[in-house]
């Protein structure tokens, strides 16, 4: 009955974010924090959102994937294209960018839904089995692969293209009048919100499409393959002006409206962390943890491990895209060099330093990282270059002396595992805990 | 319809599809060769030069992966240190080619062994991901640490070639003495590594450790010493490759190890990680693809990194174990 006396977690979270938001906003308004430190605080919070995504992939999902910066970049560029179009109308219509982006996303989702409804993977396997009775396995695989590519291609072009075109036309037709009703300032904020969400969805879609084949690989190969994807994306960003001139490729995209403000950053962070908390303590979240802890055991318990890996990866990518959108509108300038694979290591350092599989730790890690990197600017000029020497050293020392990170897997405040879900006695060793978790989620699913 | 007819039709269809794909590929490649045979051969030579260089690095990756199951991310940076050491040997002490090459080789052997002792050895029993992250950290540390002003330099430095560049022209195709040296040294090293791993006692110990560490230990093999020897061997490869690389592409900077390192690793994966001939063949494919992209694809010089990794992802999807299998099984 102890839990009755406690304050409900949602009230705790509300109070926490209100207090933090108001205090920091006051600090900004009163000028207690310089413009420079305001930006750093916002950058730290944005990085925390991105690192939370990586924590889902690596900390909770156990997927050693290092292409996070690519998805950060996809979200950043996509949302920047939408809002920039709203102000400059380079495509001829204020909602041109939005219409294009939503069209692509709707088309992809429609095609993916149709492909999964038709159960193509399963049909392909059955066809292959039947063909193998007639011809050699190699010939059978050639035939089924060709057929699958053809069918999927036709669905993508017909369904995806059709739905995408319809959505694009609809947004182009309705968008201007819909936003025209609102006052200019509010309309811009609404567009910004839609752009952020659309950017996150695009990152998730790309993550999904990339993850589908790659998540069959185990971690060394997954690491190299995702790293490769990161480099391909970087090359794409560098040459993107061939495709979309406003992205400016290697020259860097400029004049993105500065829309990221403290309320936006904190709001997104609050939503992100609360969604992550509820997600990871749900039965789906427990299944993801079970897959991380013991893939074979999870499979035996009837958890479709591959499906949960793809889910964790996709949601993680969405977080990166969301953070990328905020980032683009904070600095108003995007350059491909901000999304190289070396930048994928930054969120890694945060997660590893703060605590692998801890939201509190990851957030802390993000702030420590940003503060350290920027705080060390006060060093005398000849020592400034040491900043980037120190941060891999932190990574090395953490790995050698505390591989689970500062926080380990523990959480603070409202991020703690709810009591009802943690029925097992307090003092259970980690391995036993994992087994009981996988058993619990297995029997539910 | 008769079952036999259906069977025949299906087989014909399958091979028809394959023939179609092969025909398109041959048409594309053939068209290129017919249109500009001189450029093609020239690019092929460039690709081979690059490939032989990658091969030395890739063999290093594959050896370490075979024995300790670790992607030694810091390997590209050991390579970079080798290039800088040979640069200092040449400019500060007036070394000629061979002493500079030896200096770089010895320096890299020491560096590789020290990195293993300091960073990887304490994590031998830890989860493999911990060692992988440590390797990444080590790589970034080496890059930024050597970029400090009092260590090496944050700038791009022009590398002084220790010997004159001589080139011959045969029918419009340019050969250089560097290409010959690179190919020769690379093949020598390849044969040397094959010999060490396949025919010597330490090689036998390496194979045993790669196959089953606990059992190898029980058989009286000092596994840590064997791993040290493996790292030393890879260090020698990196040092020599670095000197040759800097001579062929005479510009050095502290991030120079990043791209060749990654691509050599990709080459090793394509060839079959853990396989020495695989690393060699994979590297040649890699160098060839890159040179062809630069030569014949529009905007090729900016796209070449992307193409290299598209090759990797395609390979991982079709055949994750690469072209060749496990080397420590094959070389008996």
XYZ file of C-alpha atoms in Angstrom:
777
model
C 0.000 0.000 0.000
C 3.080 2.170 0.003
C 2.513 3.141 -3.602
C -0.746 4.925 -2.676
C 1.208 7.557 -0.787
C 3.461 8.232 -3.677
C 2.863 10.993 -6.159
C 1.804 9.518 -9.522
C 4.674 9.443 -11.980
C 2.910 11.588 -14.554
C 2.487 14.330 -11.957
C 6.149 14.008 -11.048
C 7.137 14.321 -14.695
C 4.814 17.280 -15.247
C 6.151 19.130 -12.203
C 9.749 18.360 -13.156
C 9.464 19.618 -16.731
C 7.399 22.676 -15.726
C 9.940 23.692 -13.085
C 12.932 23.105 -15.355
C 11.219 24.863 -18.245
C 10.200 27.930 -16.250
C 13.519 28.268 -14.431
C 15.575 28.009 -17.597
C 13.219 30.297 -19.514
C 13.601 32.863 -16.715
C 17.346 32.457 -16.825
C 17.220 33.149 -20.554
C 14.903 36.147 -20.189
C 16.843 37.668 -17.296
C 20.116 37.240 -19.141
C 21.665 35.012 -16.468
C 22.827 32.761 -19.228
C 24.691 34.266 -22.155
C 23.375 33.710 -25.675
C 26.206 31.265 -26.160
C 25.329 29.098 -23.168
C 21.646 29.196 -24.085
C 22.575 27.612 -27.375
C 24.742 25.027 -25.651
C 21.957 24.080 -23.272
C 19.604 23.622 -26.212
C 22.226 21.680 -28.188
C 22.766 19.409 -25.188
C 19.043 18.691 -24.897
C 18.791 17.997 -28.633
C 21.756 15.633 -28.434
C 20.063 13.950 -25.489
C 17.047 13.171 -27.711
C 19.349 11.701 -30.361
C 21.296 9.744 -27.732
C 18.018 8.370 -26.333
C 17.391 6.945 -29.793
C 20.807 5.319 -29.812
C 20.220 4.061 -26.302
C 17.127 2.294 -27.596
C 19.124 0.730 -30.427
C 22.269 -0.137 -28.522
C 21.427 0.075 -24.830
C 18.046 -1.665 -24.894
C 18.189 -3.424 -28.251
C 21.818 -4.534 -28.089
C 22.279 -3.566 -31.753
C 25.791 -2.322 -32.305
C 24.882 0.046 -35.126
C 26.995 3.131 -35.743
C 25.173 5.014 -38.479
C 23.209 7.221 -36.098
C 24.480 10.502 -37.539
C 23.065 9.532 -40.933
C 19.514 9.491 -39.535
C 20.195 12.670 -37.598
C 21.175 14.207 -40.932
C 18.149 12.835 -42.781
C 15.798 14.360 -40.199
C 17.715 17.624 -40.278
C 17.727 18.021 -44.052
C 14.134 16.861 -44.526
C 12.635 19.225 -41.964
C 14.870 22.090 -43.064
C 13.658 21.674 -46.651
C 10.044 21.958 -45.470
C 10.429 25.069 -43.336
C 12.798 26.753 -45.766
C 10.264 26.282 -48.516
C 7.635 27.885 -46.285
C 9.694 31.091 -46.083
C 11.382 31.226 -49.486
C 8.961 29.287 -51.724
C 11.764 27.938 -53.907
C 9.475 25.246 -55.230
C 6.795 27.735 -56.236
C 4.430 26.975 -53.383
C 4.903 27.539 -49.645
C 3.931 23.926 -48.974
C 5.899 22.452 -51.887
C 8.554 20.935 -49.634
C 5.971 19.623 -47.208
C 3.862 18.152 -50.006
C 6.880 16.416 -51.516
C 8.063 14.976 -48.223
C 4.623 13.812 -47.112
C 4.011 12.360 -50.565
C 7.200 10.292 -50.433
C 6.409 9.077 -46.933
C 2.788 8.237 -47.684
C 3.838 6.387 -50.835
C 6.419 4.324 -48.995
C 4.088 3.514 -46.136
C 1.289 2.543 -48.525
C 3.630 0.284 -50.510
C 5.003 -1.291 -47.321
C 1.479 -1.929 -46.013
C 0.412 -3.563 -49.281
C 3.570 -5.673 -49.395
C 3.043 -6.878 -45.832
C -0.697 -7.482 -46.430
C 0.124 -9.627 -49.433
C 2.548 -11.538 -47.205
C 5.177 -11.524 -49.915
C 8.016 -12.862 -47.778
C 6.011 -15.920 -46.813
C 4.698 -16.495 -50.323
C 8.227 -16.231 -51.642
C 9.465 -18.919 -49.283
C 6.576 -21.242 -50.211
C 7.098 -20.688 -53.925
C 10.771 -21.401 -53.479
C 10.089 -24.643 -51.683
C 7.761 -25.737 -54.462
C 10.216 -24.735 -57.169
C 13.028 -26.590 -55.489
C 11.160 -29.805 -56.157
C 11.373 -29.067 -59.867
C 14.672 -27.259 -60.420
C 17.978 -26.826 -58.591
C 18.042 -24.565 -55.478
C 20.175 -22.008 -57.285
C 17.745 -21.737 -60.192
C 14.844 -21.575 -57.755
C 16.446 -18.701 -55.861
C 17.122 -16.838 -59.114
C 13.480 -17.222 -60.151
C 11.964 -16.264 -56.806
C 14.337 -13.318 -56.333
C 13.502 -11.960 -59.777
C 9.804 -12.422 -59.180
C 9.961 -10.745 -55.772
C 11.885 -7.789 -57.141
C 9.383 -7.443 -59.980
C 6.306 -7.679 -57.760
C 7.736 -5.371 -55.105
C 8.818 -2.943 -57.808
C 5.372 -2.893 -59.392
C 3.713 -2.350 -55.993
C 6.173 0.401 -55.181
C 5.587 2.181 -58.466
C 1.828 1.679 -58.750
C 0.627 1.834 -55.142
C 3.462 3.900 -53.699
C 3.660 6.274 -56.626
C -0.119 6.623 -56.822
C -0.710 7.270 -53.144
C 2.333 9.554 -52.989
C 1.103 11.582 -55.954
C -2.394 11.860 -54.465
C -1.089 12.990 -51.079
C 1.233 15.492 -52.694
C -1.568 16.973 -54.809
C -3.877 17.090 -51.795
C -1.343 18.924 -49.624
C -0.546 21.338 -52.454
C -4.256 22.058 -52.956
C -5.408 22.276 -49.340
C -2.202 23.390 -47.594
C -2.043 27.121 -48.488
C -5.659 27.820 -47.557
C -5.439 25.673 -44.433
C -2.379 27.501 -43.156
C -3.704 30.784 -44.545
C -6.477 30.800 -41.938
C -3.907 31.042 -39.151
C -1.894 34.147 -38.366
C 1.546 34.062 -40.001
C 3.506 33.465 -36.783
C 1.317 30.580 -35.625
C 1.216 29.036 -39.088
C 4.992 28.955 -39.094
C 5.069 27.147 -35.752
C 2.537 24.620 -37.013
C 4.606 24.056 -40.144
C 7.654 23.598 -37.926
C 5.855 20.968 -35.869
C 4.725 19.113 -38.987
C 8.242 19.382 -40.415
C 9.779 17.911 -37.269
C 7.367 14.985 -37.277
C 7.762 14.421 -41.015
C 11.562 14.497 -40.632
C 11.401 11.941 -37.849
C 9.095 9.728 -39.910
C 11.426 9.910 -42.911
C 14.385 8.919 -40.730
C 12.311 6.050 -39.331
C 11.297 4.910 -42.826
C 14.873 4.952 -44.066
C 15.919 3.148 -40.887
C 13.209 0.574 -41.493
C 14.192 -0.034 -45.120
C 17.901 -0.216 -44.232
C 17.265 -2.228 -41.099
C 15.187 -4.924 -42.808
C 18.140 -6.551 -44.581
C 20.929 -5.414 -42.245
C 19.444 -6.548 -38.944
C 19.919 -10.155 -39.992
C 23.622 -9.552 -39.451
C 25.302 -10.004 -36.093
C 27.112 -7.212 -34.379
C 30.556 -7.035 -36.028
C 29.001 -7.176 -39.464
C 26.097 -4.976 -38.391
C 28.606 -2.432 -37.152
C 30.479 -2.356 -40.449
C 27.318 -2.399 -42.573
C 25.690 0.483 -40.683
C 28.980 2.324 -40.784
C 28.937 1.803 -44.540
C 25.395 3.147 -44.698
C 26.551 6.200 -42.735
C 29.276 6.855 -45.299
C 26.884 6.355 -48.230
C 24.513 8.906 -46.683
C 27.398 11.311 -46.204
C 28.364 10.940 -49.863
C 24.692 11.503 -50.752
C 24.492 14.703 -48.681
C 27.679 15.925 -50.345
C 26.202 15.461 -53.809
C 22.573 16.166 -52.950
C 22.535 19.436 -54.881
C 22.387 17.370 -58.081
C 18.981 16.134 -56.943
C 17.587 18.958 -54.805
C 19.427 22.216 -55.539
C 18.397 23.851 -52.233
C 20.335 21.251 -50.249
C 23.501 22.844 -51.679
C 25.570 19.682 -51.223
C 29.119 20.234 -50.050
C 28.654 24.001 -49.852
C 26.236 23.644 -46.968
C 22.552 24.509 -46.704
C 22.042 28.058 -45.455
C 19.217 30.380 -44.346
C 17.096 27.792 -42.582
C 14.602 29.691 -40.403
C 15.730 29.767 -36.768
C 12.662 28.276 -35.159
C 14.170 26.158 -32.405
C 13.486 27.818 -29.086
C 13.800 26.562 -25.523
C 10.097 25.604 -25.132
C 10.312 23.591 -28.352
C 13.476 21.805 -27.282
C 12.232 21.021 -23.803
C 8.809 20.014 -25.099
C 10.257 17.581 -27.602
C 12.667 16.215 -25.011
C 9.872 15.737 -22.470
C 7.662 13.930 -24.967
C 10.616 11.872 -26.195
C 11.722 10.696 -22.784
C 8.203 9.975 -21.511
C 7.341 8.029 -24.649
C 10.628 6.142 -24.292
C 9.910 5.339 -20.646
C 6.423 4.041 -21.342
C 7.647 2.180 -24.410
C 10.469 0.391 -22.663
C 8.343 -0.606 -19.649
C 5.568 -1.933 -21.881
C 5.426 -5.586 -22.888
C 6.981 -4.607 -26.232
C 9.846 -2.978 -24.383
C 10.359 -6.052 -22.246
C 10.464 -8.159 -25.385
C 13.204 -5.897 -26.789
C 15.188 -6.294 -23.574
C 14.706 -10.051 -23.701
C 16.035 -10.183 -27.266
C 19.081 -8.216 -26.150
C 19.800 -10.387 -23.151
C 19.421 -13.742 -24.815
C 18.305 -14.025 -28.387
C 17.914 -17.781 -28.382
C 15.915 -17.820 -25.162
C 13.686 -15.027 -26.438
C 13.076 -16.891 -29.690
C 12.248 -20.032 -27.751
C 9.718 -18.074 -25.719
C 7.886 -17.180 -28.898
C 9.233 -13.659 -29.288
C 9.874 -12.807 -32.929
C 13.352 -11.436 -32.270
C 13.896 -10.076 -35.769
C 10.667 -8.081 -35.631
C 11.643 -6.498 -32.305
C 15.126 -5.695 -33.568
C 13.629 -3.881 -36.561
C 11.183 -2.083 -34.256
C 13.898 -0.912 -31.859
C 16.072 0.181 -34.758
C 13.264 2.073 -36.511
C 12.125 3.925 -33.396
C 15.741 4.744 -32.547
C 16.161 6.230 -36.023
C 12.979 8.283 -35.561
C 14.477 9.826 -32.402
C 17.626 10.694 -34.340
C 15.532 12.315 -37.071
C 13.518 14.306 -34.545
C 16.684 15.592 -32.902
C 18.125 16.372 -36.325
C 15.122 18.558 -37.151
C 15.619 20.604 -33.978
C 19.337 20.847 -34.690
C 18.782 22.192 -38.211
C 16.542 24.997 -36.926
C 18.880 25.858 -34.062
C 21.994 26.689 -36.073
C 20.212 27.568 -39.349
C 23.078 25.944 -41.246
C 23.614 22.356 -42.321
C 26.791 20.903 -43.707
C 27.454 17.255 -44.629
C 30.531 17.248 -42.393
C 28.179 17.387 -39.399
C 26.884 13.951 -40.347
C 30.036 11.942 -41.020
C 30.401 8.591 -39.346
C 32.775 10.103 -36.802
C 29.790 12.148 -35.615
C 27.971 8.876 -35.043
C 30.484 8.216 -32.308
C 29.330 11.272 -30.324
C 25.981 9.799 -29.201
C 27.847 6.580 -28.553
C 30.160 8.288 -26.130
C 27.113 9.757 -24.377
C 25.379 6.410 -24.017
C 28.489 4.516 -23.007
C 29.576 7.183 -20.552
C 26.165 7.762 -19.005
C 24.991 4.199 -18.779
C 24.163 1.614 -21.415
C 20.430 1.035 -21.135
C 19.656 3.972 -18.854
C 17.612 6.994 -19.932
C 18.859 9.046 -16.996
C 22.419 8.079 -17.765
C 22.087 8.828 -21.469
C 20.666 12.286 -20.790
C 23.405 12.965 -18.265
C 25.966 11.727 -20.751
C 24.680 14.166 -23.368
C 24.971 17.147 -21.027
C 28.380 16.107 -19.737
C 29.602 15.632 -23.304
C 28.384 19.032 -24.499
C 29.516 20.853 -21.373
C 32.907 19.227 -21.527
C 33.394 19.951 -25.206
C 32.225 23.558 -24.927
C 33.422 24.192 -21.385
C 36.947 23.231 -22.365
C 36.909 26.195 -24.748
C 37.919 28.329 -21.754
C 41.278 26.564 -21.895
C 44.181 28.629 -23.171
C 44.421 28.666 -26.954
C 47.276 26.193 -27.165
C 45.295 23.584 -25.246
C 42.013 23.931 -27.170
C 42.917 21.058 -29.483
C 43.074 18.782 -26.449
C 39.272 18.701 -26.310
C 39.035 15.977 -28.898
C 41.864 14.059 -27.283
C 40.036 13.998 -23.983
C 36.777 12.554 -25.211
C 38.078 9.312 -26.720
C 40.139 8.974 -23.546
C 36.912 9.149 -21.526
C 35.511 6.426 -23.752
C 38.613 4.298 -23.205
C 38.661 4.749 -19.438
C 34.948 4.080 -19.074
C 35.317 0.922 -21.164
C 38.324 -0.293 -19.208
C 37.104 0.507 -15.711
C 33.307 0.789 -15.788
C 31.984 -0.789 -18.994
C 28.340 -0.382 -17.931
C 28.683 3.422 -17.742
C 28.300 5.796 -14.807
C 24.657 5.006 -14.127
C 24.709 1.380 -15.191
C 21.096 0.519 -15.921
C 19.627 2.391 -12.955
C 17.197 5.281 -13.365
C 16.231 8.315 -11.306
C 12.854 9.803 -10.362
C 9.905 9.173 -12.636
C 12.051 7.182 -15.059
C 12.319 4.275 -12.622
C 10.718 0.997 -13.529
C 7.149 1.104 -12.193
C 6.696 -1.060 -9.082
C 3.828 -3.092 -10.491
C 5.967 -4.393 -13.348
C 8.907 -5.228 -11.080
C 7.298 -7.914 -8.999
C 10.430 -9.917 -8.387
C 12.277 -9.357 -5.096
C 14.748 -6.449 -4.974
C 17.923 -8.457 -4.765
C 17.968 -10.526 -7.923
C 21.132 -10.837 -9.932
C 21.155 -9.397 -13.421
C 21.079 -12.730 -15.221
C 18.164 -14.035 -13.188
C 16.339 -10.796 -13.819
C 16.830 -11.169 -17.545
C 15.480 -14.698 -17.492
C 12.418 -13.744 -15.497
C 11.794 -10.786 -17.824
C 11.962 -12.879 -20.940
C 9.710 -15.463 -19.340
C 7.219 -12.788 -18.321
C 6.978 -11.187 -21.750
C 6.969 -14.555 -23.428
C 3.950 -15.771 -21.507
C 2.068 -12.576 -22.307
C 2.859 -12.587 -26.012
C 1.074 -29.899 -69.186
C 3.808 -32.385 -68.700
C 5.925 -31.945 -65.595
C 9.101 -32.262 -67.638
C 8.124 -29.400 -69.942
C 7.378 -27.112 -66.999
C 10.714 -28.044 -65.490
C 12.522 -27.258 -68.707
C 10.683 -23.970 -69.139
C 11.496 -22.897 -65.581
C 15.146 -23.751 -65.994
C 15.266 -21.893 -69.283
C 13.630 -18.897 -67.608
C 16.127 -18.880 -64.741
C 19.142 -19.088 -67.008
C 17.565 -16.577 -69.366
C 17.286 -14.055 -66.531
C 20.902 -14.696 -65.576
C 22.004 -14.331 -69.193
C 20.086 -11.071 -69.460
C 21.760 -9.636 -66.359
C 25.170 -10.871 -67.512
C 24.516 -9.423 -70.960
C 23.704 -5.990 -69.546
C 26.845 -6.048 -67.428
C 29.021 -7.191 -70.336
C 27.448 -4.561 -72.602
C 28.183 -1.802 -70.085
C 31.739 -2.900 -69.353
C 32.420 -3.863 -72.940
C 31.114 -0.536 -74.173
C 33.537 1.224 -71.878
C 36.469 -0.860 -73.096
C 35.619 -0.353 -76.756
C 35.024 3.387 -76.347
C 38.224 4.164 -74.471
C 40.565 1.201 -74.164
C 43.555 3.299 -73.112
C 41.703 4.983 -70.228
C 40.353 1.622 -69.186
C 43.756 -0.021 -68.974
C 45.215 3.059 -67.305
C 42.451 3.052 -64.682
C 42.924 -0.651 -64.219
C 46.588 -0.063 -63.425
C 45.681 2.694 -60.974
C 43.138 0.378 -59.429
C 45.700 -2.381 -59.088
C 48.133 -0.006 -57.410
C 45.448 1.029 -54.941
C 44.346 -2.576 -54.519
C 47.850 -3.829 -53.695
C 48.113 -1.077 -51.115
C 44.754 -1.960 -49.589
C 45.780 -5.599 -49.622
C 48.585 -5.036 -47.121
C 46.237 -3.232 -44.736
C 43.424 -5.700 -45.289
C 45.669 -8.655 -44.456
C 46.437 -6.914 -41.153
C 42.749 -6.544 -40.358
C 42.020 -10.098 -41.283
C 44.855 -11.518 -39.161
C 43.726 -9.665 -36.042
C 40.104 -10.562 -36.690
C 40.999 -14.182 -37.235
C 42.878 -14.514 -33.968
C 41.094 -12.168 -31.532
C 37.732 -11.658 -33.314
C 38.149 -7.903 -33.039
C 37.849 -5.183 -35.671
C 41.001 -3.245 -34.911
C 39.653 0.204 -35.763
C 42.923 1.774 -34.640
C 44.732 -0.038 -37.445
C 44.245 2.782 -39.952
C 45.826 5.125 -37.439
C 48.796 2.866 -36.870
C 49.186 3.122 -40.642
C 49.050 6.921 -40.384
C 51.743 6.949 -37.680
C 53.905 4.834 -39.980
C 53.600 7.420 -42.741
C 54.579 10.227 -40.367
C 57.510 8.305 -38.920
C 58.927 7.606 -42.374
C 58.375 11.280 -43.221
C 60.434 12.336 -40.194
C 63.066 9.763 -41.045
C 63.424 11.200 -44.526
C 63.312 14.908 -43.692
C 65.082 14.970 -40.321
C 67.703 12.278 -40.753
C 67.984 12.144 -44.525
C 67.062 8.479 -44.697
C 66.854 6.849 -48.091
C 64.013 4.558 -49.126
C 64.918 1.282 -47.413
C 65.968 2.694 -44.000
C 62.826 4.857 -43.925
C 60.714 1.832 -44.767
C 62.373 -0.180 -41.980
C 61.973 2.692 -39.515
C 58.244 2.973 -40.248
C 57.841 -0.791 -40.024
C 59.593 -1.057 -36.661
C 57.697 1.941 -35.249
C 54.371 0.429 -36.285
C 55.266 -2.964 -34.814
C 55.895 -1.315 -31.456
C 52.766 0.821 -31.664
C 50.544 -2.127 -32.586
C 51.888 -4.255 -29.738
C 51.591 -1.406 -27.229
C 47.986 -0.706 -28.251
C 47.168 -4.364 -27.807
C 48.748 -4.450 -24.359
C 47.219 -1.210 -23.101
C 43.764 -1.205 -24.640
C 42.735 -4.662 -25.795
C 44.424 -7.102 -23.412
C 42.458 -6.003 -20.311
C 39.240 -6.631 -22.254
C 40.057 -10.097 -23.560
C 37.388 -11.707 -21.378
C 34.894 -8.811 -21.615
C 31.983 -8.824 -24.102
C 33.235 -8.322 -27.627
C 31.374 -5.029 -27.961
C 33.475 -3.525 -25.155
C 36.659 -4.262 -27.093
C 35.093 -2.908 -30.287
C 34.200 0.392 -28.609
C 37.676 0.554 -27.110
C 39.155 0.102 -30.576
C 36.997 2.958 -31.853
C 38.084 5.138 -28.934
C 41.714 4.274 -29.562
C 41.332 5.228 -33.206
C 39.822 8.636 -32.451
C 42.381 9.225 -29.721
C 45.305 8.529 -32.060
C 43.845 10.792 -34.747
C 43.302 13.791 -32.526
C 46.333 13.258 -30.323
C 48.717 13.138 -33.255
C 46.981 16.199 -34.714
C 48.248 18.241 -31.742
C 50.943 20.696 -32.712
C 53.707 19.223 -30.588
C 53.044 15.651 -31.705
C 52.784 15.628 -35.489
C 50.781 18.408 -37.038
C 47.152 19.310 -37.723
C 48.071 20.301 -41.300
C 48.399 18.502 -44.584
C 52.075 17.880 -45.246
C 53.706 17.223 -48.588
C 55.608 13.959 -48.405
C 59.078 13.983 -49.923
C 59.612 10.960 -52.088
C 62.855 9.233 -51.148
C 63.487 8.346 -54.789
C 62.721 9.829 -58.172
C 59.464 8.988 -59.851
C 60.262 7.220 -63.111
C 57.537 6.520 -65.606
C 57.446 4.671 -68.888
C 54.852 4.911 -71.589
C 53.778 1.900 -73.589
C 51.117 2.613 -76.179
C 49.730 5.593 -74.273
C 49.605 3.715 -70.987
C 51.764 5.099 -68.193
C 53.656 2.832 -65.814
C 55.596 4.141 -62.849
C 58.325 2.568 -60.789
C 56.140 3.150 -57.710
C 53.495 0.854 -59.136
C 56.069 -1.876 -59.630
C 57.473 -1.441 -56.120
C 54.004 -1.441 -54.557
C 52.974 -4.581 -56.405
C 56.255 -6.338 -55.638
C 56.327 -5.514 -51.947
C 52.653 -6.306 -51.535
C 52.981 -9.727 -53.149
C 56.147 -10.430 -51.137
C 54.352 -9.587 -47.922
C 51.384 -11.689 -48.923
C 53.608 -14.696 -49.555
C 55.499 -13.961 -46.330
C 52.326 -13.851 -44.241
C 51.045 -16.997 -45.922
C 54.338 -18.678 -45.061
C 54.365 -17.482 -41.446
C 50.761 -18.431 -40.799
C 50.868 -21.669 -42.744
C 54.321 -23.134 -42.229
C 55.964 -21.827 -39.057
C 55.488 -22.786 -35.446
C 54.174 -19.382 -34.421
C 51.743 -19.560 -37.336
C 50.531 -22.908 -36.102
C 50.045 -21.350 -32.664
C 48.080 -18.505 -34.279
C 45.828 -20.945 -36.066
C 45.326 -22.928 -32.903
C 44.482 -19.779 -30.909
C 42.113 -18.629 -33.607
C 40.373 -21.976 -33.607
C 39.940 -22.461 -29.873
C 41.658 -20.218 -27.339
C 41.037 -22.219 -24.123
C 42.162 -25.481 -25.698
C 45.213 -23.812 -27.219
C 46.079 -22.564 -23.761
C 45.703 -26.047 -22.347
C 48.087 -27.336 -25.005
C 50.761 -25.055 -23.617
C 50.423 -22.209 -26.077
C 50.953 -18.780 -24.539
C 47.907 -17.247 -26.188
C 48.709 -13.698 -25.110
C 52.170 -13.943 -26.627
C 50.659 -15.328 -29.816
C 48.210 -12.423 -29.972
C 51.128 -10.056 -29.380
C 52.978 -11.666 -32.283
C 49.890 -11.294 -34.480
C 49.681 -7.611 -33.656
C 53.402 -7.240 -34.373
C 52.927 -8.861 -37.778
C 50.040 -6.535 -38.595
C 52.139 -3.590 -37.403
C 54.851 -4.528 -39.880
C 52.267 -4.674 -42.658
C 50.852 -1.266 -41.680
C 54.255 0.407 -41.480
C 55.378 -0.832 -44.882
C 52.027 -0.068 -46.475
C 52.071 3.432 -44.995
C 55.469 4.261 -46.433
C 54.430 2.985 -49.870
C 51.087 4.784 -49.698
C 52.738 8.079 -48.802
C 55.216 7.625 -51.644
C 52.442 6.925 -54.135
C 50.065 9.654 -52.917
C 52.545 12.138 -51.454
C 50.413 13.982 -48.945
C 50.116 13.047 -45.292
C 47.809 14.246 -42.490
C 46.661 12.712 -39.251
C 43.316 11.553 -40.617
C 44.868 9.846 -43.635
C 44.433 6.407 -42.077
C 40.660 6.697 -41.853
C 39.612 6.102 -45.456
C 42.242 3.514 -46.492
C 41.701 1.753 -43.175
C 37.939 1.533 -43.599
C 38.157 0.500 -47.228
C 40.783 -2.126 -46.519
C 38.539 -3.502 -43.837
C 35.626 -3.534 -46.257
C 37.892 -5.327 -48.727
C 38.708 -7.890 -46.068
C 34.997 -8.449 -45.431
C 34.315 -8.817 -49.153
C 37.103 -11.339 -49.468
C 35.945 -13.164 -46.363
C 37.144 -11.825 -43.036
C 39.720 -14.102 -41.498
C 40.981 -15.263 -44.892
C 44.366 -14.040 -46.098
C 43.900 -14.788 -49.820
C 40.389 -13.375 -49.399
C 41.754 -10.097 -48.075
C 44.108 -9.944 -51.035
C 41.472 -10.661 -53.663
C 38.916 -8.419 -51.954
C 41.417 -5.555 -51.933
C 42.130 -5.924 -55.637
C 38.365 -5.888 -56.354
C 38.014 -2.836 -54.144
C 40.860 -0.933 -55.809
C 39.550 -1.882 -59.245
C 35.975 -0.767 -58.468
C 37.181 2.499 -57.039
C 39.409 3.308 -59.993
C 36.621 2.424 -62.446
C 34.163 4.638 -60.567
C 36.584 7.535 -60.724
C 37.298 6.918 -64.389
C 33.895 6.229 -65.864
C 31.044 7.272 -63.587
C 29.953 10.924 -63.691
C 31.033 12.692 -60.468
C 32.944 9.463 -59.799
C 35.638 11.006 -57.627
C 33.043 12.160 -55.104
C 30.953 9.016 -55.372
C 33.772 6.479 -55.021
C 33.434 6.145 -51.220
C 29.723 5.481 -51.580
C 30.284 2.853 -54.262
C 32.809 1.028 -52.091
C 30.259 0.686 -49.322
C 27.401 -0.233 -51.630
C 29.653 -3.104 -52.727
C 30.088 -4.028 -49.075
C 26.386 -4.010 -48.232
C 25.550 -6.020 -51.350
C 28.204 -8.566 -50.369
C 26.960 -8.789 -46.790
C 23.449 -9.445 -48.016
C 24.353 -12.060 -50.604
C 27.181 -13.841 -48.821
C 28.085 -12.447 -45.388
C 31.096 -14.733 -45.044
C 32.759 -13.192 -48.099
C 34.333 -14.828 -51.115
C 36.721 -17.055 -49.173
C 36.149 -18.912 -45.941
C 38.237 -19.188 -42.822
C 41.963 -19.052 -43.608
C 43.235 -20.768 -40.530
C 41.433 -23.842 -41.762
C 42.518 -23.642 -45.370
C 46.269 -23.160 -45.145
C 47.400 -26.462 -43.807
